[in-house]
Structures are given as C-alpha cells and as structure tokens.
Coordinates of C-alpha atoms in Angstrom, one line a residue:
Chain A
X1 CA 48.6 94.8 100.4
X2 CA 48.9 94.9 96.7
X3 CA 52.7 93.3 97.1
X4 CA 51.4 90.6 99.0
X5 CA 48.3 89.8 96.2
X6 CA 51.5 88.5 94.5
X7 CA 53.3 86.8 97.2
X8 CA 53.4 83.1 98.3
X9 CA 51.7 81.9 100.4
X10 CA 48.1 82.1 99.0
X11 CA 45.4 81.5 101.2
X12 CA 42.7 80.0 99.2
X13 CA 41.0 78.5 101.8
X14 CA 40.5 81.6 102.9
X15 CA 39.7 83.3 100.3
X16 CA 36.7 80.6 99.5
X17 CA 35.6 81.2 102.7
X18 CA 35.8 84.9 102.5
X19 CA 34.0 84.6 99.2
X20 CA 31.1 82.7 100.6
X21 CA 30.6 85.2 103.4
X22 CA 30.5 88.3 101.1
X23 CA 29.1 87.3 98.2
X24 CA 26.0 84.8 100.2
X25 CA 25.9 86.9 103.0
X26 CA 25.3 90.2 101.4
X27 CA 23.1 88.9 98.7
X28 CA 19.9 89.5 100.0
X29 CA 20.6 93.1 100.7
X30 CA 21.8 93.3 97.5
X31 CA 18.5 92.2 96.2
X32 CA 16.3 94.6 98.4
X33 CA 18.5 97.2 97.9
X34 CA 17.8 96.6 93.9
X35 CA 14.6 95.8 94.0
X36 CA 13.1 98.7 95.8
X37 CA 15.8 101.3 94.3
X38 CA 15.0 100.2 90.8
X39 CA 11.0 100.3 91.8
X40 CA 11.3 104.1 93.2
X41 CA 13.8 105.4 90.4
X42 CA 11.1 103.8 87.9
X43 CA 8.4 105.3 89.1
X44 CA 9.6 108.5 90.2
X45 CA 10.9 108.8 86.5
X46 CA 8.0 107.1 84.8
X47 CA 6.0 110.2 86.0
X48 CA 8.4 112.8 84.4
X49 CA 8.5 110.9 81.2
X50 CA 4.6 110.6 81.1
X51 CA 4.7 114.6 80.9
X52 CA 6.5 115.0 78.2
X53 CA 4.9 111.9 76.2
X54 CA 8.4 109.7 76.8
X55 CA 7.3 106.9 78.7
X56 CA 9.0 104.3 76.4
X57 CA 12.0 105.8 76.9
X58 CA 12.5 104.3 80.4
X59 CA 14.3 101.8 79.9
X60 CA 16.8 103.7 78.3
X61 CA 16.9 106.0 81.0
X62 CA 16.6 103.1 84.1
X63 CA 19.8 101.0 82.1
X64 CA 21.7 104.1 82.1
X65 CA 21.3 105.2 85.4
X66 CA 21.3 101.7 87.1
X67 CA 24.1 100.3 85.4
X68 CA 26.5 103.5 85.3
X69 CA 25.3 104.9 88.7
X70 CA 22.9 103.4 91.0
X71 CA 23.9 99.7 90.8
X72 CA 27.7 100.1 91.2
X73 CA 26.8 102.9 94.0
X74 CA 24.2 101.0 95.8
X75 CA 25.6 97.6 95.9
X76 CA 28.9 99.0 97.2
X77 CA 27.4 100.7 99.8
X78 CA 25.4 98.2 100.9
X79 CA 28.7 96.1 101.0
X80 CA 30.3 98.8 102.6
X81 CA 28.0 98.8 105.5
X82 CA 28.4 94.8 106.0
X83 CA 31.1 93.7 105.3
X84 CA 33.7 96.5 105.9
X85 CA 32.2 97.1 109.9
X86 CA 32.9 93.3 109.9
X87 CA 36.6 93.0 108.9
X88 CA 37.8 96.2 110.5
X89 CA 35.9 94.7 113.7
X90 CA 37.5 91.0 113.4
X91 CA 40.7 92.2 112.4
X92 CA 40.8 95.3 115.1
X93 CA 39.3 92.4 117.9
X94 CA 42.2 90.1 116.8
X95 CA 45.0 93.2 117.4
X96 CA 43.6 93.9 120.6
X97 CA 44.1 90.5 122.3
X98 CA 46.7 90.0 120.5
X99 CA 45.9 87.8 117.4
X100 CA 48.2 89.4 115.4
X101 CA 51.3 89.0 117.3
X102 CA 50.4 85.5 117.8
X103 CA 50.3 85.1 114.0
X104 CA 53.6 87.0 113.7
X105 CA 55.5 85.1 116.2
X106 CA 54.3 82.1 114.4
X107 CA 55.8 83.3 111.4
X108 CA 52.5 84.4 109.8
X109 CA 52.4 87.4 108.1
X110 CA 48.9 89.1 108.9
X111 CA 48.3 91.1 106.0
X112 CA 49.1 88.3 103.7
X113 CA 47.1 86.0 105.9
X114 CA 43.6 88.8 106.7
X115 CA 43.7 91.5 104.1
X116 CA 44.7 89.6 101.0
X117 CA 42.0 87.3 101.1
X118 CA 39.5 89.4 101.7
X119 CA 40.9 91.8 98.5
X120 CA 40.8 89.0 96.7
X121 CA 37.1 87.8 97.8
X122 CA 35.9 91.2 97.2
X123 CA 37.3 92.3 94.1
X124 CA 35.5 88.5 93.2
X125 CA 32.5 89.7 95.1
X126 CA 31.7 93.2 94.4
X127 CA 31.3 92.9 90.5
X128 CA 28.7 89.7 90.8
X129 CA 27.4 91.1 93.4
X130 CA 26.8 94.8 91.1
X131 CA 25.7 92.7 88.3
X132 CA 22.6 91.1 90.7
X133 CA 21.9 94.4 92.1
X134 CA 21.2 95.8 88.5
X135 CA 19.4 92.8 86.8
X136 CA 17.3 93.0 90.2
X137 CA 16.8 96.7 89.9
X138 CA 16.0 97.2 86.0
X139 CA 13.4 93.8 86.5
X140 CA 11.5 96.1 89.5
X141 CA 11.5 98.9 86.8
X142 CA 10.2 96.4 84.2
X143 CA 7.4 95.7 86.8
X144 CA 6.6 99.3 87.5
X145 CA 7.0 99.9 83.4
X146 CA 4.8 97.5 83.0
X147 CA 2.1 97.6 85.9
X148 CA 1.8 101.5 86.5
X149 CA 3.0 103.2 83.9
X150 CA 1.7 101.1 81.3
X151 CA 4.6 100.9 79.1
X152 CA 5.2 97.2 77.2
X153 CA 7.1 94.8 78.4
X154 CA 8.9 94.3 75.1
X155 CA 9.6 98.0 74.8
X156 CA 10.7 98.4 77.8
X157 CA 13.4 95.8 77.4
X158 CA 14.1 96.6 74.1
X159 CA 15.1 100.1 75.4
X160 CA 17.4 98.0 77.9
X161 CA 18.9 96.3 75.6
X162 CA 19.7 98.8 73.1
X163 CA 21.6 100.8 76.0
X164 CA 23.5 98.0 77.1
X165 CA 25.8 98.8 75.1
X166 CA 30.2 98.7 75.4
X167 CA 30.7 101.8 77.4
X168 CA 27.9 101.2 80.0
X169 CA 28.8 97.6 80.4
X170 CA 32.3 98.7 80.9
X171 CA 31.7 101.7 83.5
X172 CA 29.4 99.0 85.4
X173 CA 31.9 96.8 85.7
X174 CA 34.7 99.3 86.5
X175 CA 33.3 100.9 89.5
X176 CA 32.7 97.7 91.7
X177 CA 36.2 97.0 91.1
X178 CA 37.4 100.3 92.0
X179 CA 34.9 100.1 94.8
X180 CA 36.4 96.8 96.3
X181 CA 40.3 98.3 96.8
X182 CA 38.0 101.5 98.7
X183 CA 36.0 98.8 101.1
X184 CA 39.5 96.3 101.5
X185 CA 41.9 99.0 101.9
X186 CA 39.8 101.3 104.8
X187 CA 38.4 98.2 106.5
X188 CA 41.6 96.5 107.1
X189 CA 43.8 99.5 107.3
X190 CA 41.1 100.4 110.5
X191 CA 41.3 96.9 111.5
X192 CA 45.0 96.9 111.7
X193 CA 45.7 100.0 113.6
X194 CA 42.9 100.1 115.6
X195 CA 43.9 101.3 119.0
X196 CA 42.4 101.6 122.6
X197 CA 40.3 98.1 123.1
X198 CA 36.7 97.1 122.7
X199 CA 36.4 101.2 122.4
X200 CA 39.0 101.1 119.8
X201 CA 37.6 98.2 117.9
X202 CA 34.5 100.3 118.0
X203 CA 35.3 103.6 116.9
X204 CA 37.5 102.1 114.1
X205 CA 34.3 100.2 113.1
X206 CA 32.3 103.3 112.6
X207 CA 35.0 105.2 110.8
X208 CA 35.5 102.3 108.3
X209 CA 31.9 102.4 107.3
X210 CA 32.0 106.1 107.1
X211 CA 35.2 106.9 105.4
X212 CA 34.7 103.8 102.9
X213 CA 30.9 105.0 102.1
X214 CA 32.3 108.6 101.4
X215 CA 35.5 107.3 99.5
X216 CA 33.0 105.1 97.6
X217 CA 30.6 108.4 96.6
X218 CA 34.0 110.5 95.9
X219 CA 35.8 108.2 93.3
X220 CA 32.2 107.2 91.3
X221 CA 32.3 110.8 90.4
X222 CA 35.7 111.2 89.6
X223 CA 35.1 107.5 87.4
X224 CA 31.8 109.0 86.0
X225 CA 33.6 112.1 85.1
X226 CA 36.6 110.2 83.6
X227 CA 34.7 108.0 81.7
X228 CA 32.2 110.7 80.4
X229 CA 35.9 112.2 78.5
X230 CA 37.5 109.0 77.5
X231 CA 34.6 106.5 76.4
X232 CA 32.7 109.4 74.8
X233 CA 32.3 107.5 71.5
X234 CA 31.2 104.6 73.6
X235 CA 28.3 105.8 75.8
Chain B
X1 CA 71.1 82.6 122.5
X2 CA 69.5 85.9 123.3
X3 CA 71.5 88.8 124.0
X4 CA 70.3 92.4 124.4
X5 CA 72.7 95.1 124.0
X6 CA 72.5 98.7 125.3
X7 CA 68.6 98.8 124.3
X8 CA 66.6 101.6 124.7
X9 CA 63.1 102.1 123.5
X10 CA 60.5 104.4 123.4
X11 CA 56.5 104.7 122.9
X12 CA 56.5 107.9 121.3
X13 CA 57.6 110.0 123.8
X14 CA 57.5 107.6 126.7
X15 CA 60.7 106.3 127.6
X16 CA 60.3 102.8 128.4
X17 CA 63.6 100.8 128.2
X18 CA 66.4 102.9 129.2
X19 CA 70.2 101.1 128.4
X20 CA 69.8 97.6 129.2
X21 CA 71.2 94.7 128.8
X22 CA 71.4 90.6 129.3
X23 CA 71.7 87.6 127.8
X24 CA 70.4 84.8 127.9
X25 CA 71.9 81.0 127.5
X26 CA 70.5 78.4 125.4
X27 CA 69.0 76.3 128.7
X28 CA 68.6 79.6 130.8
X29 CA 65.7 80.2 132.6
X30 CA 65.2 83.6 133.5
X31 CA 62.5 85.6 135.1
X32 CA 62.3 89.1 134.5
X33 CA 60.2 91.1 137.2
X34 CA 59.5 94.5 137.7
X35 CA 55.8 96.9 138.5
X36 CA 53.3 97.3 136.1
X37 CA 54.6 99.8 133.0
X38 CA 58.2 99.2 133.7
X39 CA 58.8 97.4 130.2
X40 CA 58.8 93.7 131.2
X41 CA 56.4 92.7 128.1
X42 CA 58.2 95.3 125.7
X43 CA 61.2 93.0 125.7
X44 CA 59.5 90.2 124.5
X45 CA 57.8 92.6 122.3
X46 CA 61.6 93.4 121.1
X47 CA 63.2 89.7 121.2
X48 CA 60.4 89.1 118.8
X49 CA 61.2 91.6 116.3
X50 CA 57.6 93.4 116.6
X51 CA 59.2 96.5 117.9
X52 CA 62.9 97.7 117.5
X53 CA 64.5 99.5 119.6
X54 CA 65.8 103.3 118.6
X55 CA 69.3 102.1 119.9
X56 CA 71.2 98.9 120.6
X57 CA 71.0 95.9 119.5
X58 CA 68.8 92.8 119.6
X59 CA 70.3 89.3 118.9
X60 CA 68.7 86.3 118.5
X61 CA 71.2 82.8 117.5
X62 CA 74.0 85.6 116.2
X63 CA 71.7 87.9 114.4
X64 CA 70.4 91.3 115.0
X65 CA 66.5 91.1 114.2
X66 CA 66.1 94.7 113.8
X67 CA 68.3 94.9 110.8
X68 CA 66.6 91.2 109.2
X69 CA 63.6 91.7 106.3
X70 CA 60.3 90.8 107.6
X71 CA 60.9 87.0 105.8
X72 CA 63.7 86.6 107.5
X73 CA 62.4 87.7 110.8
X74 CA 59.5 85.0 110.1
X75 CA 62.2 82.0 109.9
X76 CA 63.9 83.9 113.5
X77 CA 60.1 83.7 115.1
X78 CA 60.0 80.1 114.1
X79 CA 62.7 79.4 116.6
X80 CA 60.9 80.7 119.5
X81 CA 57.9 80.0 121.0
X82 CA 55.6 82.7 122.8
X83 CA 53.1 82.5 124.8
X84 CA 51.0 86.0 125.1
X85 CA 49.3 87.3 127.8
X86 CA 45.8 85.1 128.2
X87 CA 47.0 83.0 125.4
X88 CA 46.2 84.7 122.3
X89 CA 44.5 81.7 121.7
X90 CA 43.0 81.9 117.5
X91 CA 38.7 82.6 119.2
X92 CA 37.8 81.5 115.5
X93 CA 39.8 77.9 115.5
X94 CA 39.0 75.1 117.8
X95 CA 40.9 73.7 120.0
X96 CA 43.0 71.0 118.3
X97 CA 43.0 73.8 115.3
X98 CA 44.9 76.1 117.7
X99 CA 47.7 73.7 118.8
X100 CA 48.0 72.4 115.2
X101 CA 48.5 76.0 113.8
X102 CA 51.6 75.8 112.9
X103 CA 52.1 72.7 111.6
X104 CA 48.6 73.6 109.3
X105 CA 50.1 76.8 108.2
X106 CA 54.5 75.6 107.6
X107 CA 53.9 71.9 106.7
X108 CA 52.2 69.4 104.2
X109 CA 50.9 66.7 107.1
X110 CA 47.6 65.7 106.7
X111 CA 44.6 67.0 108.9
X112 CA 44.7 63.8 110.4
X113 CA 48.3 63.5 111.2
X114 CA 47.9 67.1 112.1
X115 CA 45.1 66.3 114.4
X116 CA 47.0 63.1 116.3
X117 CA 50.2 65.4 117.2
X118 CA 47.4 68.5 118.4
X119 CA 46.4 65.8 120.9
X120 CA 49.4 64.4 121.7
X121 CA 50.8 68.0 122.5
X122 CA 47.5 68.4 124.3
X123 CA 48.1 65.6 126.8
X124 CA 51.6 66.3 127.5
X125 CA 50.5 69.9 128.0
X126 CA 48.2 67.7 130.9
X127 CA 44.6 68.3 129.0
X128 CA 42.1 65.9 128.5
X129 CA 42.3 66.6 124.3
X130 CA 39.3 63.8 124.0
X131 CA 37.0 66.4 126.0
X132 CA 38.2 69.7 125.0
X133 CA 39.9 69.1 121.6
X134 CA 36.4 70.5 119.5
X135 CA 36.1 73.0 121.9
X136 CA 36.7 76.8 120.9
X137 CA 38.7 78.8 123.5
X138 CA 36.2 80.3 124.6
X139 CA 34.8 77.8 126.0
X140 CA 37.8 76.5 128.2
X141 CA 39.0 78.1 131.5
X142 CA 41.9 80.8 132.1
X143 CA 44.3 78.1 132.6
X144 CA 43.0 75.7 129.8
X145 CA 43.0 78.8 127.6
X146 CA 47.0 79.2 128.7
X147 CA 48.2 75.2 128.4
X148 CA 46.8 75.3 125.3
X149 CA 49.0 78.3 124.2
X150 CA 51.6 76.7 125.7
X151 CA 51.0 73.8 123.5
X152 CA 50.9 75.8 120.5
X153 CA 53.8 77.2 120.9
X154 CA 55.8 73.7 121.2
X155 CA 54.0 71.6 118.5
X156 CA 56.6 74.0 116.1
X157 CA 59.8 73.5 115.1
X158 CA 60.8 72.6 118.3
X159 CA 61.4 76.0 119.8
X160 CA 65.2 77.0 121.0
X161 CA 63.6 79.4 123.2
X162 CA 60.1 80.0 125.2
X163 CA 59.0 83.5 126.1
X164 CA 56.0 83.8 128.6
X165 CA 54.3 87.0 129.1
X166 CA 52.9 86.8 132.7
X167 CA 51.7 83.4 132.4
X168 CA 49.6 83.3 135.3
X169 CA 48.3 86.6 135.4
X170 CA 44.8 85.8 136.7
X171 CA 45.1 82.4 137.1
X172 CA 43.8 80.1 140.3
X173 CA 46.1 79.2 142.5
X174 CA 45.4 75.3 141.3
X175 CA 45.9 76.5 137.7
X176 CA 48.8 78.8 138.4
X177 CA 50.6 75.5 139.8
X178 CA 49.8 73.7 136.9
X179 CA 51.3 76.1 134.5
X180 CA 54.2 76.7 135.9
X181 CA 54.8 72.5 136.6
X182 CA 54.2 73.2 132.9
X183 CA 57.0 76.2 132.3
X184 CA 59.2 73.9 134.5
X185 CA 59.1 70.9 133.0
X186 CA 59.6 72.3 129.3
X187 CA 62.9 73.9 130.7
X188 CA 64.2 70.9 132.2
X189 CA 63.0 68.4 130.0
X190 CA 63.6 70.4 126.9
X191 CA 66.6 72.0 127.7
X192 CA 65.7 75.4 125.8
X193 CA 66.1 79.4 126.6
X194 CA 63.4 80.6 128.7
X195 CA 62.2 84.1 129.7
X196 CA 59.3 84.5 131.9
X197 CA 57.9 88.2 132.5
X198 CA 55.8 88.3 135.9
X199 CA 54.9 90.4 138.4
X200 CA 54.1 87.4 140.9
X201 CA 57.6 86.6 142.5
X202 CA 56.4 84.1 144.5
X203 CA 55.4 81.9 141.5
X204 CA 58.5 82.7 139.5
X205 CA 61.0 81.8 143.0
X206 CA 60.4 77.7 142.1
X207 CA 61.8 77.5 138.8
X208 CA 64.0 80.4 137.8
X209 CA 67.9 80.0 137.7
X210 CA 68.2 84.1 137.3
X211 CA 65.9 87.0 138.4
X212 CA 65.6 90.3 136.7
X213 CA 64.3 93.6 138.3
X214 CA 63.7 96.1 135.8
X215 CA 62.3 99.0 137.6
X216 CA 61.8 102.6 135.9
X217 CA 63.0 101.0 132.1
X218 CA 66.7 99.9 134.0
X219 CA 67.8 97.2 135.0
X220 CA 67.7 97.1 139.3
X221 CA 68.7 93.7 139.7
X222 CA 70.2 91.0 137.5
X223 CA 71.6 87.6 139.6
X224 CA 70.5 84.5 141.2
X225 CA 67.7 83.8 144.5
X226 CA 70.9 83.9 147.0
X227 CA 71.8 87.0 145.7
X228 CA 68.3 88.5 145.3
X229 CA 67.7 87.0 149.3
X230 CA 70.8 89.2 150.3
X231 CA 70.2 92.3 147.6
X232 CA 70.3 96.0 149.4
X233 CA 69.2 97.7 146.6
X234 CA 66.8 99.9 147.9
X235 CA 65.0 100.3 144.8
X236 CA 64.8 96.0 144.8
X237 CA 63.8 95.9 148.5
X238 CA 61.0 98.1 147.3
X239 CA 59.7 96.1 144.7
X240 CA 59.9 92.9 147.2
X241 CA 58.3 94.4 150.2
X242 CA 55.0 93.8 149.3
X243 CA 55.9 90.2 148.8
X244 CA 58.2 90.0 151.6
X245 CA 56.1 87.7 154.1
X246 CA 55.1 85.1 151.7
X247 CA 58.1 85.5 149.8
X248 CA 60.4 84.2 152.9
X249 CA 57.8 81.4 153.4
X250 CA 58.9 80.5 149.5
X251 CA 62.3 81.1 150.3
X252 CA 62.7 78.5 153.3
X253 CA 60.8 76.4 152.2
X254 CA 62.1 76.0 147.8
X255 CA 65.4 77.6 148.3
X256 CA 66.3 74.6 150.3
X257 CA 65.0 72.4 147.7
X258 CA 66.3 74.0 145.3
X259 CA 69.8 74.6 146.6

C-alpha cells in the first residue's frame, strides 16, 4: 500500500470523497467524545488537586494529558470504530460479489483504487480530526475549571498555554498519524481477504475494529514511551 | 488467441484442474460445461491472470500471463472482456456510470461524451438507457443487471475476447433468451474469442461452435454438437442425462438450423 501512495494513477476524486466521509462524518463523535472526556478527566482531577491546594494547576495537567494521551487515543478510537467497520465492510462486500475482480479485469488495480485513498483521507483526517477532539476536550475542562471547581478562566488557560509547548504539540500530532497507517492497514487488509460471504464480510468487520482498537492502545504506549526518551528536553 | 497448456491448479489442497488443455481461436466460440465444483469458473479465473496455475502455461495473444508484472497483466485484461457471475455490476455507481467505467477510469473523454457512448452501449445491449440509465443496479432485474455487464465489458478497448461466467445462471427463461441473442450476436457481429462457462446445455447448444466437458478437473469432452450428439463417453453421457429429453428437443430442432 505504501508503493502504491507513490504510484500513478491518483485517485483524487476519491480521495475528496473519502475525506468528506471521515473527516464530516466522524466529527460529531469526535466532539462528544471530547467534550464529555475532557468534562470527566476535569473534574475527576479537579477533586484531587483541590486536596492538595493545586487547583490551578489543571490546566497544566488536562493539556498534558489531553494532548499527549487522551485526544490522540480517543479520537482514534472513535475513528476506529466508524470508519474502519466501514471500509473493511465495503471493501470485504465488494470481494465477495466480486467487485474486485471486476476492477482487475478492467485493468484497475484495487489497492491503488480502495486502500490508497482512504490512507491518504485518513492520514488527512486523523490529525484535524485529533486537533478538534482536544480543543473540544480542554474547552469542557475550562467549563468544569471554571463552573465547579472554581478556578479562573484566565488561569486556567494560561496553564494551557504554557504546556503547549514543542514536545506536546509534536507527540499530539505524531500519534494520529501513526494511528491512521493502524486503522488503513487492518481495515483494508480485513477487507481484502475477507473470506466466506455476508458471514465473512461480518466477522472481518468485527476483527478490524478489534485488532485496530488494540493496535491503536499498543503503539500509543510504545510512542509515549519513545517519546518520554528522545524529546525529554522538550516535554 | 487463448491457449492453455498442460494446466493444473490447486485451492490449497483441492485439486481442481488436473492437465488440461485447449485453445481457443480469435472468432471461436466455445462453451465450457461441466457439474458444479469441476473448475469451469477457475479457468476464467486463470485466462485472467487472478490465479496461476502451479504448472503449465497460460497464453493470452503470445504471452504467458503468469510470468507478466501485475502492469502488464492490466494492459492483457484490457483485451478481454468478462462478464462475472450476476454481473459484478460497481452497487455504488449508477447505471450509465457502470457501462462508462472504463472509459472514466483509461481515457480523457468528457462526462458527457462518456455518458452518450454509456447509452449508446446501453441500447445496442437492448436497454431502454433513457429509463434505466440513473438507476443503480440494484434497482434493475437479474437480466438488466447482466446486459448491463455485458455492456461494460464492450464499451473498452474493443475486447479481442469475451469470457462469460454462467451468464444465465438464474435468469428467466425471457431473459435467458435475451442474453444469449446478446452473447450471439457479439460473436458474430464482432468477430472476437468467446468462452462461455455454463452448466445449462440447452442454452449454450444455439450458439456454440465447440463444447467442453470438464468433469473431475479433466477434460471429458472437447469437439463440436455432431460429435457431442454421437459422444460414448460414459463419463459425458452422464453429465447429459439429466438434460437428455430437452436436450434432443434442442438438438432437432437448432442442430438443423444450425447445420
């Protein structure tokens, strides 16, 4: 698949289209998922803090965790769950009746003409996508921050700022990329050798969700960890 | 134009195509027959170049597809037309989309121009394209659904050879007529390869210049309606037994025609 990101044709059309269906249709869930995620993590935290007498400290501690962890996590998952399930279905649908071989004996190449585009629209996708989910999220902590915990606005998003710094930035923008090879690879790779049917189709579905969403958890530690040793001076 | 060599080919551990061989002329018509499982569809499968076999050979215009890079084995497909089993028909393009696929996909034409040969192709295909030409697939009958494939696979480069994979499987007897009018006409009036794969001898007795029995992954029969009227393979009279009454009411009343 990554040969064919660099092949002729291109399939922009496609790839627009692709675009369009990740990135609109998966909005919204992004922004629940944000909203209530950064709500809960703000609250459950601005508790903790209150003991201790470091309330203003949350929005150090809500950019931190929401752009390094929860917002690449979330939002990929989320993603995952949509719109993996739907290419590994469409593209496992198209092999069983046959789709496939149509577009071969046309002279079509299938991966080039399925996966690539929807690499491409995710790897798009995935970051913007991120980059809502964790304004969303850190704006339901600044209403928590600001409503129950009774921490100032301005402090609150002076903390943010001051912690949106290089190495967060850059491990926020990182993972979703990472995260968009997981969800294109699995889904298609299902897709394409799905076997058995409307069964088939089925079965490959779930495991594409499943194996993406675990794949997803696995390399944001191994990223975390990596980036914890080289961007040390940076975090 | 075709020629299979000594092909034999497996599923794993399945034996499915033991040692055959034909070929096939570049205005042939050929049906190839046999029961359900006995490799019929795998040959297409193979003149394609989606499967190769683990020996012999495969040629299509000279060259052996098996040992071609996938590229080149794109401009080889290009040259033949196939019509799947229940079309294969793009369910996320309309109609006119469908027909026009490879003209959208290998050429610079406008949607427009694009759109006039779709309908065009359409109404030699005998489809009324004003009605149905919006229309996604789904929303057409079986034998719509199988013109239309048929259509897609001409509006290409003008195909050398046609390859149908049981064209009329489940088709009404009215649209099973039409079809194979269809199949007929392209042969005649095209003057191209073709290779039918059916288990419904009756339908394939009006058309075909050469029969193929390929029972067990071997070939049982290869030779002409006299000579499949006369066979004594056992193995053959087998296969044609269950057809045998309305098979001799096609015999007396096409061969004649025909002859």
């Amino acid at each position: 698949m990554i040969i064919a990101l660099f092949r002729r044709p291109f399939y922009f059309a496609e790839t627009k289209e692709q675009m369009y269906l990740i990135g609109i249709g998966s909005l919204y869930l992004v922004i629940l998922t944000g909203i209530f995620a950064g709500q809960g993590f703000a609250l459950a935290f601005s508790n903790e803090l209150a003991d201790f007498g470091a309330k203003d400290y949350l929005g150090r501690i809500m950019t931190i965790a929401i752009v390094r962890e929860l917002g690449p996590v979330l939002a990929a998952l989320m993603i995952a769950a949509r719109v993996a399930a739907g290419i590994t279905a469409e593209i496992g649908a198209m092999k069983s009746s046959n789709q496939l071989n149509a577009l071969l004996s046309f002279g079509i190449d299938p991966i080039q003409k399925l996966a690539v585009p929807r690499l491409l629209a995710l790897i798009v996708m995935v970051p913007v996508l991120t980059i809502f989910c964790d304004v969303i999220a850190l704006f339901g902590g600044y209403i928590i921050a600001v409503f129950l915990a009774h921490v100032s606005g301005t402090m609150y998003f002076a903390a943010v700022k001051e912690r949106l710094i290089f190495g967060n930035l850059f491990i926020g923008i990182l993972k979703p990329i990472v995260f968009s090879f997981v969800i294109a690879f699995i889904a298609c790779y299902k897709g394409f050798y799905s076997e058995g049917g409307t069964k088939g189709v089925g079965k490959a579905t779930t495991e594409s969700v499943v194996l993406s969403s675990i794949i997803i958890l696995v390399v944001n530690f191994f990223i975390t960890k990596m980036a914890s040793s080289f961007l040390k001076g940076y975090l | 134009m075709i020629e299979i060599k000594n092909v034999s080919f497996s599923y794993g551990d399945t034996p499915v195509l033991k040692n055959i061989s034909f070929n096939v002329g570049s205005s042939e018509s050929v049906v190839v027959m046999g029961p359900s499982g006995s490799g019929k569809s795998t040959i297409l499968r193979l003149i394609l170049g989606l499967e190769c076999p683990q020996s012999g050979e495969i040629c299509v215009d000279g060259l052996n597809i098996c040992n071609l890079k996938e590229k080149e084995k794109q401009e080889i497909r290009k040259k033949i037309g196939m019509v799947f089993q229940d079309g294969a028909l793009f369910d996320s393009m309309s109609v006119w989309e469908n027909v026009g696929f490879y003209l959208l996909e290998h050429t610079k034409l406008s949607l427009e121009e694009v759109g006039k040969r779709a309908v065009e192709m359409l109404g030699f295909v005998g489809l009324d394209a004003k009605e149905i030409m919006n229309k996604l697939p789904e929303q057409l009958s079986g034998g719509m659904q199988r013109r239309v494939a048929i259509g897609r696979s001409l509006l290409s480069t003008a195909p050398k050879a046609m390859l149908y994979d049981e064209p009329t499987t489940g088709l009404d007897p009215q649209s099973t007529e039409n079809v194979l009018e269809l199949i007929d006409k392209l042969n005649k009036e095209r003057d191209i390869a073709t290779i039918v794969v059916t288990h419904e001898i009756v339908d394939a007795i009006g058309f075909a210049g050469r029969f193929i029995i390929i029972i067990d992954g071997q070939i049982a029969f290869d030779g002409s309606l006299e000579e499949l009227r006369d066979s004594k393979n056992l193995d053959v009279l087998q296969f044609l037994a269950p057809f045998r009454l309305s098979f001799n009411e096609v015999l007396k009343r096409d061969f004649f025609n025909y002859t």
